[in-house]
């Protein structure tokens, strides 16, 4: 047991930053590794079998190199596919990110809820099981977005992304039926909260966008208490080690974006 936990936050790209920020708020004393498997991005377009093999292999290396005390899979596309295998393979707590269908349905007044994720996430049996178990009588509109994760990634890299491009991806989220309309949209891809201001501005009408990051952070913090206690009131966040599987160094634009998500002291490292 060490006094300071080491937390590995993993995503296919930069979407996990929205989760890392919340986890770092909940556990500011931890050491962090933020690992983006950008060499294999986007996960939403990968064949399931290949993705299982890939995530397992990358995780083998990350765990061996960085020895985390807890891993957050900050990616719905990976969590809904490989979480059970990862939990079986490693003697470590894994916190996954899966579509927040239960809280969305509990909060919806119109009972019309949209789940917006990658095309892969909305097809997964895991997602369909969550709907069967927790939709609680709500009508669920599943929207698989082919491009939104890539557009979010482009924005963080400083590229111009038009409102029309984003609007096209989210248009199917807004449904009117039986005199009611969608009031809750589950952000079932960690890249989407990166665009939250534009998602609000481009919505066909005001909806509540549900970002699971705070709940994930609470769960991660809770799991660390038995071994590490609670963080002290003056706890400071340590250096975040950044890992990009592509091996690229962050550009100045990306460095500024990382700082806006609370990653300002970084120690780049290979997998
Ligand atoms: N951030 C990932 C998620 O939460 C998906 C992005 C991708 O397609 O790689 O699903």
mmCIF file of C-alpha atoms and ligand atoms in Angstrom:
data_model
loop_
_atom_site.group_PDB
_atom_site.id
_atom_site.type_symbol
_atom_site.label_atom_id
_atom_site.label_comp_id
_atom_site.label_asym_id
_atom_site.label_seq_id
_atom_site.Cartn_x
_atom_site.Cartn_y
_atom_site.Cartn_z
ATOM 1 C CA UNK A 1 0.000 0.000 0.000
ATOM 2 C CA UNK A 2 1.289 3.479 -0.885
ATOM 3 C CA UNK A 3 0.058 6.740 0.636
ATOM 4 C CA UNK A 4 -0.794 8.322 -2.702
ATOM 5 C CA UNK A 5 -2.904 6.423 -5.209
ATOM 6 C CA UNK A 6 -1.913 6.164 -8.851
ATOM 7 C CA UNK A 7 -4.883 6.400 -11.208
ATOM 8 C CA UNK A 8 -4.798 5.482 -14.876
ATOM 9 C CA UNK A 9 -7.443 7.194 -17.021
ATOM 10 C CA UNK A 10 -7.781 5.542 -20.415
ATOM 11 C CA UNK A 11 -9.621 6.517 -23.610
ATOM 12 C CA UNK A 12 -9.209 6.167 -27.345
ATOM 13 C CA UNK A 13 -8.376 9.871 -27.523
ATOM 14 C CA UNK A 14 -9.124 13.096 -25.689
ATOM 15 C CA UNK A 15 -12.668 12.316 -24.541
ATOM 16 C CA UNK A 16 -11.372 10.946 -21.267
ATOM 17 C CA UNK A 17 -10.236 14.458 -20.323
ATOM 18 C CA UNK A 18 -13.814 15.217 -19.281
ATOM 19 C CA UNK A 19 -13.637 12.247 -16.899
ATOM 20 C CA UNK A 20 -10.061 12.922 -15.756
ATOM 21 C CA UNK A 21 -11.076 16.444 -14.707
ATOM 22 C CA UNK A 22 -13.823 15.140 -12.427
ATOM 23 C CA UNK A 23 -11.719 12.314 -10.989
ATOM 24 C CA UNK A 24 -8.896 14.786 -10.252
ATOM 25 C CA UNK A 25 -11.383 17.017 -8.408
ATOM 26 C CA UNK A 26 -12.566 14.080 -6.324
ATOM 27 C CA UNK A 27 -9.070 12.752 -5.652
ATOM 28 C CA UNK A 28 -6.676 15.728 -5.959
ATOM 29 C CA UNK A 29 -3.825 13.981 -4.165
ATOM 30 C CA UNK A 30 -3.495 11.171 -6.707
ATOM 31 C CA UNK A 31 -0.818 10.660 -9.341
ATOM 32 C CA UNK A 32 -2.389 10.412 -12.786
ATOM 33 C CA UNK A 33 -1.577 8.753 -16.046
ATOM 34 C CA UNK A 34 -3.763 9.886 -18.926
ATOM 35 C CA UNK A 35 -3.467 7.363 -21.733
ATOM 36 C CA UNK A 36 -4.991 7.956 -25.154
ATOM 37 C CA UNK A 37 -4.883 5.095 -27.631
ATOM 38 C CA UNK A 38 -4.879 7.619 -30.453
ATOM 39 C CA UNK A 39 -3.026 5.255 -32.786
ATOM 40 C CA UNK A 40 -6.248 3.206 -32.906
ATOM 41 C CA UNK A 41 -8.761 6.120 -32.819
ATOM 42 C CA UNK A 42 -11.721 6.093 -33.406
ATOM 43 C CA UNK A 43 -12.755 3.026 -31.425
ATOM 44 C CA UNK A 44 -16.305 3.478 -32.686
ATOM 45 C CA UNK A 45 -15.226 2.359 -36.154
ATOM 46 C CA UNK A 46 -13.208 -0.705 -35.068
ATOM 47 C CA UNK A 47 -14.187 -4.312 -35.456
ATOM 48 C CA UNK A 48 -15.207 -5.734 -32.042
ATOM 49 C CA UNK A 49 -12.774 -8.658 -32.057
ATOM 50 C CA UNK A 50 -9.832 -6.436 -33.007
ATOM 51 C CA UNK A 51 -10.800 -3.884 -30.365
ATOM 52 C CA UNK A 52 -10.848 -6.483 -27.573
ATOM 53 C CA UNK A 53 -7.365 -7.643 -28.564
ATOM 54 C CA UNK A 54 -6.087 -4.081 -28.876
ATOM 55 C CA UNK A 55 -7.421 -2.747 -25.568
ATOM 56 C CA UNK A 56 -6.179 -5.806 -23.708
ATOM 57 C CA UNK A 57 -2.688 -5.510 -25.215
ATOM 58 C CA UNK A 58 -2.411 -1.762 -24.534
ATOM 59 C CA UNK A 59 -3.681 -2.266 -20.984
ATOM 60 C CA UNK A 60 -1.112 -5.025 -20.387
ATOM 61 C CA UNK A 61 1.656 -2.552 -21.198
ATOM 62 C CA UNK A 62 0.159 0.385 -19.322
ATOM 63 C CA UNK A 63 -0.378 -1.639 -16.161
ATOM 64 C CA UNK A 64 3.107 -3.161 -16.314
ATOM 65 C CA UNK A 65 4.752 0.241 -16.888
ATOM 66 C CA UNK A 66 2.740 2.503 -14.586
ATOM 67 C CA UNK A 67 1.455 0.140 -11.868
ATOM 68 C CA UNK A 68 -1.851 1.955 -11.246
ATOM 69 C CA UNK A 69 -3.943 1.329 -8.137
ATOM 70 C CA UNK A 70 -7.140 1.941 -10.088
ATOM 71 C CA UNK A 71 -8.051 2.207 -13.763
ATOM 72 C CA UNK A 72 -10.839 4.351 -15.193
ATOM 73 C CA UNK A 73 -11.922 3.252 -18.659
ATOM 74 C CA UNK A 74 -13.144 6.692 -19.738
ATOM 75 C CA UNK A 75 -14.653 5.375 -22.949
ATOM 76 C CA UNK A 76 -18.130 3.944 -23.516
ATOM 77 C CA UNK A 77 -17.118 2.190 -26.726
ATOM 78 C CA UNK A 78 -14.424 0.221 -24.875
ATOM 79 C CA UNK A 79 -16.295 -0.234 -21.575
ATOM 80 C CA UNK A 80 -19.407 -1.718 -23.178
ATOM 81 C CA UNK A 81 -17.187 -4.287 -24.894
ATOM 82 C CA UNK A 82 -14.138 -5.204 -22.796
ATOM 83 C CA UNK A 83 -14.834 -4.279 -19.192
ATOM 84 C CA UNK A 84 -15.622 -7.866 -18.096
ATOM 85 C CA UNK A 85 -12.428 -9.206 -19.714
ATOM 86 C CA UNK A 86 -10.298 -6.467 -18.104
ATOM 87 C CA UNK A 87 -11.759 -7.118 -14.671
ATOM 88 C CA UNK A 88 -11.008 -10.779 -15.053
ATOM 89 C CA UNK A 89 -7.474 -10.262 -16.339
ATOM 90 C CA UNK A 90 -6.123 -7.757 -13.799
ATOM 91 C CA UNK A 91 -6.261 -7.818 -10.022
ATOM 92 C CA UNK A 92 -7.160 -4.130 -9.993
ATOM 93 C CA UNK A 93 -10.344 -2.103 -9.617
ATOM 94 C CA UNK A 94 -11.679 -0.939 -13.001
ATOM 95 C CA UNK A 95 -14.295 1.805 -13.185
ATOM 96 C CA UNK A 96 -16.036 1.832 -16.546
ATOM 97 C CA UNK A 97 -18.069 4.432 -18.396
ATOM 98 C CA UNK A 98 -21.357 3.103 -19.714
ATOM 99 C CA UNK A 99 -24.478 4.926 -20.973
ATOM 100 C CA UNK A 100 -26.221 6.623 -18.017
ATOM 101 C CA UNK A 101 -29.649 5.243 -18.899
ATOM 102 C CA UNK A 102 -30.903 4.719 -15.349
ATOM 103 C CA UNK A 103 -30.407 8.302 -14.068
ATOM 104 C CA UNK A 104 -31.609 9.739 -17.390
ATOM 105 C CA UNK A 105 -34.874 7.819 -17.229
ATOM 106 C CA UNK A 106 -35.328 8.675 -13.570
ATOM 107 C CA UNK A 107 -34.932 12.385 -14.401
ATOM 108 C CA UNK A 108 -36.950 12.594 -17.625
ATOM 109 C CA UNK A 109 -40.387 14.155 -17.293
ATOM 110 C CA UNK A 110 -41.438 13.720 -20.924
ATOM 111 C CA UNK A 111 -40.341 10.018 -20.793
ATOM 112 C CA UNK A 112 -38.588 10.559 -24.137
ATOM 113 C CA UNK A 113 -34.884 9.962 -23.673
ATOM 114 C CA UNK A 114 -32.140 9.915 -26.297
ATOM 115 C CA UNK A 115 -28.879 7.989 -25.950
ATOM 116 C CA UNK A 116 -26.213 9.603 -28.135
ATOM 117 C CA UNK A 117 -23.085 7.485 -28.561
ATOM 118 C CA UNK A 118 -20.772 6.094 -31.162
ATOM 119 C CA UNK A 119 -22.334 3.770 -33.728
ATOM 120 C CA UNK A 120 -20.626 0.903 -31.916
ATOM 121 C CA UNK A 121 -21.884 1.803 -28.422
ATOM 122 C CA UNK A 122 -25.535 2.040 -29.458
ATOM 123 C CA UNK A 123 -25.297 -1.405 -31.096
ATOM 124 C CA UNK A 124 -23.719 -3.153 -28.126
ATOM 125 C CA UNK A 125 -25.649 -5.831 -26.256
ATOM 126 C CA UNK A 126 -24.439 -4.123 -23.037
ATOM 127 C CA UNK A 127 -26.362 -0.953 -23.982
ATOM 128 C CA UNK A 128 -29.469 -2.912 -24.933
ATOM 129 C CA UNK A 129 -29.347 -4.740 -21.596
ATOM 130 C CA UNK A 130 -29.166 -1.394 -19.757
ATOM 131 C CA UNK A 131 -32.270 -0.270 -21.641
ATOM 132 C CA UNK A 132 -34.126 -3.500 -20.812
ATOM 133 C CA UNK A 133 -33.202 -3.198 -17.150
ATOM 134 C CA UNK A 134 -33.445 0.530 -16.516
ATOM 135 C CA UNK A 135 -35.581 2.327 -19.146
ATOM 136 C CA UNK A 136 -38.426 2.247 -16.637
ATOM 137 C CA UNK A 137 -41.113 2.767 -19.265
ATOM 138 C CA UNK A 138 -39.281 5.609 -21.092
ATOM 139 C CA UNK A 139 -39.083 5.511 -24.876
ATOM 140 C CA UNK A 140 -35.381 5.354 -25.763
ATOM 141 C CA UNK A 141 -34.147 6.881 -28.988
ATOM 142 C CA UNK A 142 -30.734 5.391 -29.796
ATOM 143 C CA UNK A 143 -28.575 7.686 -31.917
ATOM 144 C CA UNK A 144 -25.261 6.367 -33.205
ATOM 145 C CA UNK A 145 -23.165 9.278 -34.387
ATOM 146 C CA UNK A 146 -20.651 8.464 -37.114
ATOM 147 C CA UNK A 147 -18.544 11.616 -36.706
ATOM 148 C CA UNK A 148 -19.108 13.502 -33.464
ATOM 149 C CA UNK A 149 -16.124 12.012 -31.578
ATOM 150 C CA UNK A 150 -13.828 12.894 -34.485
ATOM 151 C CA UNK A 151 -15.246 16.425 -34.624
ATOM 152 C CA UNK A 152 -14.621 16.873 -30.881
ATOM 153 C CA UNK A 153 -11.080 15.623 -31.330
ATOM 154 C CA UNK A 154 -10.582 18.093 -34.214
ATOM 155 C CA UNK A 155 -11.817 21.011 -32.087
ATOM 156 C CA UNK A 156 -9.279 20.213 -29.360
ATOM 157 C CA UNK A 157 -6.547 20.071 -31.982
ATOM 158 C CA UNK A 158 -7.523 23.611 -33.013
ATOM 159 C CA UNK A 159 -9.247 22.750 -36.281
ATOM 160 C CA UNK A 160 -12.308 24.637 -37.539
ATOM 161 C CA UNK A 161 -15.471 22.592 -37.147
ATOM 162 C CA UNK A 162 -18.678 24.123 -38.463
ATOM 163 C CA UNK A 163 -21.980 24.331 -36.598
ATOM 164 C CA UNK A 164 -23.559 22.572 -39.581
ATOM 165 C CA UNK A 165 -21.297 19.536 -39.100
ATOM 166 C CA UNK A 166 -22.099 19.262 -35.390
ATOM 167 C CA UNK A 167 -25.787 20.052 -35.945
ATOM 168 C CA UNK A 168 -26.105 17.218 -38.455
ATOM 169 C CA UNK A 169 -24.781 14.695 -35.920
ATOM 170 C CA UNK A 170 -27.153 15.727 -33.131
ATOM 171 C CA UNK A 171 -30.318 16.450 -35.171
ATOM 172 C CA UNK A 172 -31.730 12.887 -34.726
ATOM 173 C CA UNK A 173 -31.599 13.332 -30.926
ATOM 174 C CA UNK A 174 -34.662 15.560 -30.935
ATOM 175 C CA UNK A 175 -37.905 13.647 -31.198
ATOM 176 C CA UNK A 176 -41.507 14.785 -30.876
ATOM 177 C CA UNK A 177 -44.073 12.081 -30.158
ATOM 178 C CA UNK A 178 -47.465 11.755 -28.487
ATOM 179 C CA UNK A 179 -47.593 15.467 -27.705
ATOM 180 C CA UNK A 180 -44.223 15.381 -25.917
ATOM 181 C CA UNK A 181 -40.614 15.841 -26.900
ATOM 182 C CA UNK A 182 -37.172 14.624 -25.877
ATOM 183 C CA UNK A 183 -36.073 16.323 -22.660
ATOM 184 C CA UNK A 184 -32.963 14.292 -21.756
ATOM 185 C CA UNK A 185 -29.973 13.309 -23.897
ATOM 186 C CA UNK A 186 -27.449 10.857 -22.462
ATOM 187 C CA UNK A 187 -23.943 11.726 -23.615
ATOM 188 C CA UNK A 188 -22.796 8.128 -24.092
ATOM 189 C CA UNK A 189 -19.374 9.009 -25.480
ATOM 190 C CA UNK A 190 -16.820 10.841 -23.378
ATOM 191 C CA UNK A 191 -15.841 13.022 -26.330
ATOM 192 C CA UNK A 192 -19.216 14.742 -26.458
ATOM 193 C CA UNK A 193 -18.968 16.790 -23.232
ATOM 194 C CA UNK A 194 -15.901 18.416 -24.842
ATOM 195 C CA UNK A 195 -18.455 20.124 -27.125
ATOM 196 C CA UNK A 196 -21.075 20.839 -24.462
ATOM 197 C CA UNK A 197 -21.448 24.556 -25.169
ATOM 198 C CA UNK A 198 -22.052 23.935 -28.847
ATOM 199 C CA UNK A 199 -24.367 21.003 -28.144
ATOM 200 C CA UNK A 200 -26.490 23.344 -26.008
ATOM 201 C CA UNK A 201 -26.449 26.112 -28.582
ATOM 202 C CA UNK A 202 -27.278 23.809 -31.498
ATOM 203 C CA UNK A 203 -30.045 21.867 -29.747
ATOM 204 C CA UNK A 204 -33.428 21.956 -31.507
ATOM 205 C CA UNK A 205 -34.874 22.891 -28.076
ATOM 206 C CA UNK A 206 -33.409 22.983 -24.573
ATOM 207 C CA UNK A 207 -32.697 19.512 -23.187
ATOM 208 C CA UNK A 208 -30.756 18.209 -20.246
ATOM 209 C CA UNK A 209 -27.505 16.634 -21.481
ATOM 210 C CA UNK A 210 -26.390 13.945 -19.064
ATOM 211 C CA UNK A 211 -22.631 13.657 -18.571
ATOM 212 C CA UNK A 212 -21.692 10.648 -16.419
ATOM 213 C CA UNK A 213 -18.250 12.017 -15.412
ATOM 214 C CA UNK A 214 -19.214 13.206 -11.887
ATOM 215 C CA UNK A 215 -20.752 9.802 -11.064
ATOM 216 C CA UNK A 216 -17.660 8.002 -12.381
ATOM 217 C CA UNK A 217 -15.440 10.228 -10.256
ATOM 218 C CA UNK A 218 -17.503 9.523 -7.135
ATOM 219 C CA UNK A 219 -17.234 5.786 -7.750
ATOM 220 C CA UNK A 220 -13.467 5.929 -8.328
ATOM 221 C CA UNK A 221 -12.937 8.017 -5.177
ATOM 222 C CA UNK A 222 -15.089 5.670 -3.114
ATOM 223 C CA UNK A 223 -13.116 2.609 -4.244
ATOM 224 C CA UNK A 224 -9.833 4.189 -3.129
ATOM 225 C CA UNK A 225 -10.885 5.045 0.422
ATOM 226 C CA UNK A 226 -10.357 1.618 2.040
ATOM 227 C CA UNK A 227 -6.699 1.460 0.918
ATOM 228 C CA UNK A 228 -5.731 5.148 0.866
ATOM 229 C CA UNK A 229 -8.155 6.965 3.138
ATOM 230 C CA UNK A 230 -9.821 10.185 2.009
ATOM 231 C CA UNK A 231 -7.659 12.952 0.508
ATOM 232 C CA UNK A 232 -6.691 15.681 2.966
ATOM 233 C CA UNK A 233 -8.223 19.173 2.626
ATOM 234 C CA UNK A 234 -5.019 20.652 1.198
ATOM 235 C CA UNK A 235 -4.310 17.805 -1.230
ATOM 236 C CA UNK A 236 -2.656 18.913 -4.467
ATOM 237 C CA UNK A 237 -2.792 17.155 -7.787
ATOM 238 C CA UNK A 238 0.535 15.674 -8.826
ATOM 239 C CA UNK A 239 1.979 15.568 -12.312
ATOM 240 C CA UNK A 240 -0.145 13.853 -14.932
ATOM 241 C CA UNK A 241 1.863 11.584 -17.161
ATOM 242 C CA UNK A 242 0.506 11.744 -20.690
ATOM 243 C CA UNK A 243 0.667 8.735 -22.942
ATOM 244 C CA UNK A 244 -0.281 8.899 -26.616
ATOM 245 C CA UNK A 245 0.075 5.509 -28.271
ATOM 246 C CA UNK A 246 0.836 7.289 -31.557
ATOM 247 C CA UNK A 247 3.973 8.629 -29.871
ATOM 248 C CA UNK A 248 3.221 12.199 -30.925
ATOM 249 C CA UNK A 249 4.092 15.161 -28.735
ATOM 250 C CA UNK A 250 1.185 17.540 -27.971
ATOM 251 C CA UNK A 251 1.094 20.648 -30.185
ATOM 252 C CA UNK A 252 0.907 24.088 -28.520
ATOM 253 C CA UNK A 253 -2.850 24.167 -29.264
ATOM 254 C CA UNK A 254 -3.367 20.807 -27.624
ATOM 255 C CA UNK A 255 -1.174 21.797 -24.680
ATOM 256 C CA UNK A 256 -3.480 24.777 -24.071
ATOM 257 C CA UNK A 257 -6.553 22.537 -24.358
ATOM 258 C CA UNK A 258 -5.033 20.082 -21.874
ATOM 259 C CA UNK A 259 -4.397 22.947 -19.451
ATOM 260 C CA UNK A 260 -8.048 23.970 -19.701
ATOM 261 C CA UNK A 261 -8.897 20.454 -18.503
ATOM 262 C CA UNK A 262 -6.542 20.758 -15.554
ATOM 263 C CA UNK A 263 -3.517 18.984 -17.060
ATOM 264 C CA UNK A 264 -0.746 21.535 -16.930
ATOM 265 C CA UNK A 265 2.154 19.586 -15.497
ATOM 266 C CA UNK A 266 2.760 16.729 -17.817
ATOM 267 C CA UNK A 267 5.437 14.147 -18.150
ATOM 268 C CA UNK A 268 5.140 12.560 -21.611
ATOM 269 C CA UNK A 269 5.887 8.862 -21.683
ATOM 270 C CA UNK A 270 5.587 5.957 -24.062
ATOM 271 C CA UNK A 271 3.163 3.136 -23.290
HETATM 272 N N1 LIG B 1 -14.576 8.399 -26.235
HETATM 273 C C1 LIG B 1 -15.107 7.182 -26.738
HETATM 274 C C2 LIG B 1 -16.412 6.806 -26.039
HETATM 275 O O1 LIG B 1 -16.689 7.223 -24.914
HETATM 276 C C3 LIG B 1 -15.327 6.987 -28.223
HETATM 277 C C4 LIG B 1 -14.595 7.669 -29.271
HETATM 278 C C5 LIG B 1 -14.104 6.722 -30.357
HETATM 279 O O2 LIG B 1 -14.876 6.361 -31.265
HETATM 280 O O3 LIG B 1 -12.947 6.344 -30.254
HETATM 281 O O4 LIG B 1 -17.167 6.034 -26.565
#
